[in-house]
Short mmCIF file of C-alpha atoms in Angstrom, two decimals:
data_model
loop_
_atom_site.label_atom_id
_atom_site.label_comp_id
_atom_site.label_asym_id
_atom_site.label_seq_id
_atom_site.Cartn_x
_atom_site.Cartn_y
_atom_site.Cartn_z
CA UNK A 13 29.77 2.23 1.32
CA UNK A 14 29.92 -1.58 0.67
CA UNK A 15 31.21 -3.07 -2.80
CA UNK A 16 27.62 -4.35 -3.12
CA UNK A 17 26.18 -0.93 -2.62
CA UNK A 18 28.45 0.57 -4.92
CA UNK A 19 27.48 -1.90 -7.87
CA UNK A 20 23.89 -1.32 -6.99
CA UNK A 21 24.00 2.48 -7.25
CA UNK A 22 25.79 1.67 -10.97
CA UNK A 23 23.03 -0.26 -11.96
CA UNK A 24 20.32 1.74 -10.92
CA UNK A 25 22.15 5.05 -12.37
CA UNK A 26 22.40 3.26 -15.27
CA UNK A 27 18.65 2.38 -15.32
CA UNK A 28 17.62 6.19 -14.92
CA UNK A 29 19.91 7.05 -17.96
CA UNK A 30 18.36 4.28 -20.37
CA UNK A 31 14.92 5.58 -19.37
CA UNK A 32 15.79 9.08 -20.31
CA UNK A 33 17.40 7.93 -23.43
CA UNK A 34 14.47 5.91 -24.47
CA UNK A 35 12.40 9.06 -23.56
CA UNK A 36 10.21 7.31 -20.84
CA UNK A 37 11.05 9.69 -18.21
CA UNK A 38 8.40 12.64 -17.50
CA UNK A 39 10.11 15.53 -16.22
CA UNK A 40 10.72 14.87 -12.60
CA UNK A 41 7.65 12.75 -12.11
CA UNK A 42 8.78 9.02 -12.61
CA UNK A 43 10.96 6.99 -10.21
CA UNK A 44 12.79 3.84 -10.07
CA UNK A 45 14.45 1.78 -7.15
CA UNK A 46 16.58 -0.50 -6.10
CA UNK A 47 17.24 -2.09 -2.46
CA UNK A 48 20.49 -1.94 -0.98
CA UNK A 49 21.96 -5.32 -0.37
CA UNK A 50 21.94 -6.21 2.94
CA UNK A 51 20.44 -3.15 4.23
CA UNK A 52 16.86 -2.03 5.21
CA UNK A 53 17.04 0.53 2.89
CA UNK A 54 16.79 1.40 -1.03
CA UNK A 55 18.06 3.82 -3.43
CA UNK A 56 15.80 6.39 -5.43
CA UNK A 57 16.16 9.34 -7.70
CA UNK A 58 16.99 12.78 -5.76
CA UNK A 59 13.86 14.66 -6.63
CA UNK A 60 15.08 17.81 -8.59
CA UNK A 61 17.51 15.90 -10.93
CA UNK A 62 16.80 15.08 -14.41
CA UNK A 63 17.20 11.38 -15.25
CA UNK A 64 19.72 12.38 -17.67
CA UNK A 65 21.91 13.87 -15.06
CA UNK A 66 21.66 11.18 -12.14
CA UNK A 67 24.84 9.63 -11.31
CA UNK A 68 25.66 6.57 -9.00
CA UNK A 69 27.00 9.07 -6.09
CA UNK A 70 23.71 11.40 -6.20
CA UNK A 71 21.23 8.54 -5.63
CA UNK A 72 19.30 8.87 -2.25
CA UNK A 73 19.66 6.36 0.23
CA UNK A 74 16.32 5.72 2.35
CA UNK A 75 14.56 3.62 4.61
CA UNK A 76 11.29 1.93 3.76
CA UNK A 77 9.46 4.86 5.33
CA UNK A 78 11.29 7.34 2.88
CA UNK A 79 13.47 8.95 5.44
CA UNK A 80 16.98 9.86 4.09
CA UNK A 81 19.80 7.79 5.47
CA UNK A 82 22.44 9.70 3.97
CA UNK A 83 23.18 13.41 3.64
CA UNK A 84 21.80 15.24 0.32
CA UNK A 85 20.78 18.44 -0.72
CA UNK A 86 17.67 16.70 -2.28
CA UNK A 87 14.75 15.01 -0.85
CA UNK A 88 12.65 12.08 -2.02
CA UNK A 89 9.72 12.67 -4.40
CA UNK A 90 6.56 12.88 -2.32
CA UNK A 91 4.96 10.21 -3.84
CA UNK A 92 7.76 7.74 -4.49
CA UNK A 93 7.81 6.00 -1.10
CA UNK A 94 4.20 5.45 -1.32
CA UNK A 95 4.92 3.08 -3.99
CA UNK A 96 8.36 1.80 -3.86
CA UNK A 97 8.75 1.58 -0.07
CA UNK A 98 5.61 -0.01 0.11
CA UNK A 99 6.06 -2.67 -2.61
CA UNK A 100 9.69 -3.58 -1.49
CA UNK A 101 8.23 -4.25 1.87
CA UNK A 102 5.46 -6.23 0.50
CA UNK A 103 7.18 -8.21 -1.67
CA UNK A 104 10.63 -9.66 -0.13
CA UNK A 105 11.19 -11.73 -3.43
CA UNK A 106 11.93 -8.39 -5.63
CA UNK A 107 14.73 -5.94 -5.31
CA UNK A 108 13.64 -3.15 -7.72
CA UNK A 109 10.87 -1.32 -8.71
CA UNK A 110 10.31 1.40 -11.81
CA UNK A 111 7.12 3.38 -12.21
CA UNK A 112 6.67 5.80 -15.63
CA UNK A 113 3.86 7.69 -17.25
CA UNK A 114 4.95 7.04 -20.92
CA UNK A 115 2.27 8.39 -23.51
CA UNK A 116 1.94 4.87 -25.08
CA UNK A 117 1.80 3.15 -21.48
CA UNK A 118 -0.69 5.86 -20.24
CA UNK A 119 -2.96 5.89 -23.38
CA UNK A 120 -3.55 2.04 -22.94
CA UNK A 121 -4.13 2.34 -19.28
CA UNK A 122 -6.92 4.62 -19.91
CA UNK A 123 -8.52 2.04 -22.30
CA UNK A 124 -11.11 -0.29 -20.64
CA UNK A 125 -9.91 -3.04 -22.47
CA UNK A 126 -6.27 -2.20 -20.93
CA UNK A 127 -3.47 -4.21 -22.85
CA UNK A 128 -4.68 -6.44 -25.77
CA UNK A 129 -2.70 -9.98 -26.53
CA UNK A 130 -1.87 -8.75 -30.00
CA UNK A 131 2.23 -8.91 -30.27
CA UNK A 132 5.02 -11.02 -29.11
CA UNK A 133 5.83 -8.57 -26.47
CA UNK A 134 2.28 -8.52 -24.99
CA UNK A 135 2.17 -12.13 -24.89
CA UNK A 136 5.27 -12.05 -22.63
CA UNK A 137 3.89 -9.41 -20.32
CA UNK A 138 0.49 -11.25 -20.36
CA UNK A 139 2.01 -14.07 -18.20
CA UNK A 140 2.48 -11.89 -15.32
CA UNK A 141 0.07 -8.61 -15.65
CA UNK A 142 -1.91 -6.86 -13.04
CA UNK A 143 -4.05 -3.75 -12.92
CA UNK A 144 -4.56 -1.21 -10.28
CA UNK A 145 -7.56 1.53 -10.49
CA UNK A 146 -6.87 5.18 -10.45
CA UNK A 147 -7.20 6.92 -6.84
CA UNK A 148 -5.96 10.23 -7.69
CA UNK A 149 -2.16 11.30 -7.08
CA UNK A 150 -0.54 8.79 -5.08
CA UNK A 151 0.17 10.47 -1.99
CA UNK A 152 -1.84 8.83 0.26
CA UNK A 153 -0.28 6.07 2.50
CA UNK A 154 -3.69 4.20 2.73
CA UNK A 155 -3.05 3.33 -0.89
CA UNK A 156 0.08 1.38 -0.64
CA UNK A 157 -1.51 -1.83 0.62
CA UNK A 158 -3.95 -1.85 -2.44
CA UNK A 159 -1.11 -1.39 -4.54
CA UNK A 160 0.69 -4.33 -3.17
CA UNK A 161 -2.52 -6.43 -3.24
CA UNK A 162 -3.25 -5.39 -6.72
CA UNK A 163 0.43 -6.34 -8.03
CA UNK A 164 0.30 -9.91 -6.22
CA UNK A 165 3.25 -12.06 -7.38
CA UNK A 166 2.89 -10.48 -10.66
CA UNK A 167 5.83 -8.61 -12.73
CA UNK A 168 4.06 -5.98 -14.44
CA UNK A 169 1.27 -3.59 -13.58
CA UNK A 170 -0.98 -1.22 -15.59
CA UNK A 171 -2.05 1.76 -12.98
CA UNK A 172 -5.49 2.85 -14.76
CA UNK A 173 -5.35 6.25 -16.10
CA UNK A 174 -1.79 6.94 -14.84
CA UNK A 175 1.00 4.76 -16.46
CA UNK A 176 3.16 1.74 -16.01
CA UNK A 177 5.08 -0.16 -13.26
CA UNK A 178 7.30 -3.25 -13.41
CA UNK A 179 9.36 -5.46 -10.36
CA UNK A 180 12.12 -7.56 -10.63
CA UNK A 181 14.75 -9.63 -8.64
CA UNK A 182 17.57 -7.35 -10.29
CA UNK A 183 17.61 -3.85 -11.81
CA UNK A 184 18.23 -5.64 -15.18
CA UNK A 185 14.89 -7.75 -14.85
CA UNK A 186 13.00 -4.60 -14.05
CA UNK A 187 13.99 -2.87 -16.82
CA UNK A 188 13.67 -5.98 -19.49
CA UNK A 189 10.09 -6.18 -17.91
CA UNK A 190 9.56 -2.24 -18.51
CA UNK A 191 10.72 -2.52 -21.91
CA UNK A 192 8.30 -5.60 -22.84
CA UNK A 193 5.48 -3.60 -21.26
CA UNK A 194 6.15 -0.08 -22.79
CA UNK A 195 6.73 -1.84 -26.45
CA UNK A 196 3.60 -3.77 -26.11
CA UNK A 197 1.87 -0.50 -25.39
CA UNK A 198 3.47 1.41 -28.35
CA UNK A 199 2.84 -1.64 -30.70
CA UNK A 200 -1.02 -1.82 -29.54
CA UNK A 201 -1.56 2.25 -29.77
CA UNK A 202 0.21 1.94 -33.52
CA UNK A 203 -2.09 -1.21 -34.29
CA UNK A 204 -5.00 0.48 -33.26
CA UNK A 205 -4.43 3.53 -35.18
CA UNK A 206 -5.21 2.30 -38.52
CA UNK A 207 -8.74 1.30 -37.64
CA UNK A 208 -8.64 -2.49 -39.00
CA UNK A 209 -9.74 -5.53 -37.00
CA UNK A 210 -7.03 -6.83 -34.51
CA UNK A 211 -5.43 -10.51 -34.72
CA UNK A 212 -5.43 -11.80 -31.10
CA UNK A 213 -2.78 -14.26 -30.35
CA UNK A 214 -4.39 -17.58 -29.37
CA UNK A 215 -4.50 -19.01 -25.81
CA UNK A 216 -2.69 -21.96 -27.32
CA UNK A 217 0.08 -19.97 -28.12
CA UNK A 218 0.25 -18.22 -25.11
CA UNK A 219 0.51 -21.45 -22.93
CA UNK A 220 3.16 -22.90 -25.42
CA UNK A 221 5.03 -19.62 -24.46
CA UNK A 222 4.62 -19.91 -20.81
CA UNK A 223 5.94 -23.60 -21.00
CA UNK A 224 9.22 -22.30 -23.20
CA UNK A 225 10.05 -19.39 -20.80
CA UNK A 226 9.26 -21.57 -17.92
CA UNK A 227 12.05 -23.82 -19.16
CA UNK A 228 14.20 -20.88 -19.84
CA UNK A 229 13.97 -19.71 -16.40
CA UNK A 230 15.28 -23.13 -15.05
CA UNK A 231 18.32 -22.49 -16.80
CA UNK A 232 19.25 -18.92 -16.55
CA UNK A 233 23.17 -18.09 -18.24
CA UNK A 234 25.61 -17.12 -15.92
CA UNK A 235 25.91 -13.86 -17.93
CA UNK A 236 23.30 -11.23 -17.98
CA UNK A 237 24.00 -10.44 -21.78
CA UNK A 238 21.28 -7.69 -22.11
CA UNK A 239 22.44 -5.73 -19.25
CA UNK A 240 26.21 -6.14 -20.01
CA UNK A 241 25.43 -4.68 -23.55
CA UNK A 242 23.33 -1.63 -22.07
CA UNK A 243 26.21 -0.98 -19.82
CA UNK A 244 28.70 -1.06 -22.91
CA UNK A 245 26.32 1.59 -24.44
CA UNK A 246 26.23 3.64 -21.54
CA UNK A 247 29.92 3.49 -20.76
CA UNK A 248 30.72 4.58 -24.52
CA UNK A 249 28.34 7.48 -24.77
CA UNK A 250 27.52 8.73 -21.13
CA UNK A 251 30.51 7.36 -18.91
CA UNK A 252 29.89 9.87 -16.04
CA UNK A 253 26.99 7.81 -14.69
CA UNK A 254 29.23 5.62 -12.78
CA UNK A 255 30.61 8.80 -10.93
#
């Protein structure tokens, strides 16, 4: 195993633990992935292990067809490669994919209006948001090209009647995108529960934020402060994730 793969495994195992800690896992039904640096392969959860059990060494290594490249007592989830393998091939600019079925995310995905731009988090998501219509349980490889086409060059995608999906250049950016999308959905569900008229964020505010975020992206800090903080938390409370 290369050092690059070892570090990728640690980051992805951390992502699984964080999803479990936040309650975004769905028994065995969600999945997160990342490329193996320098190889035509990616890492994903062993189907049958809870997210809270996953460690760096237990992650499956598979090719873009979902075939195992290293021995394991576990296999890949039946629908995982239709989503992860396909999107990693379709989007060479990304290295990580996350898909979850949270209560708030699925609730918003089932609304005709989808995600409403009513919170600061939703404004960040709205700058790069796509939708994909429900076609049934994702087992048919024929759906993969449509997933990629609907995602386009976006970072966040709401799968209608299904759940949430995010992508990123790093595991950290995919986690952050998922956090913002999930929080946006939680805030919308909470806001709508009151029954009062909602205040929408203006197009002017959205355009202003786009310019600010665009400027920030051209001056990325050398340290990933968010991810370093998440790793410190896990190393304190769940140090076995690195095993």
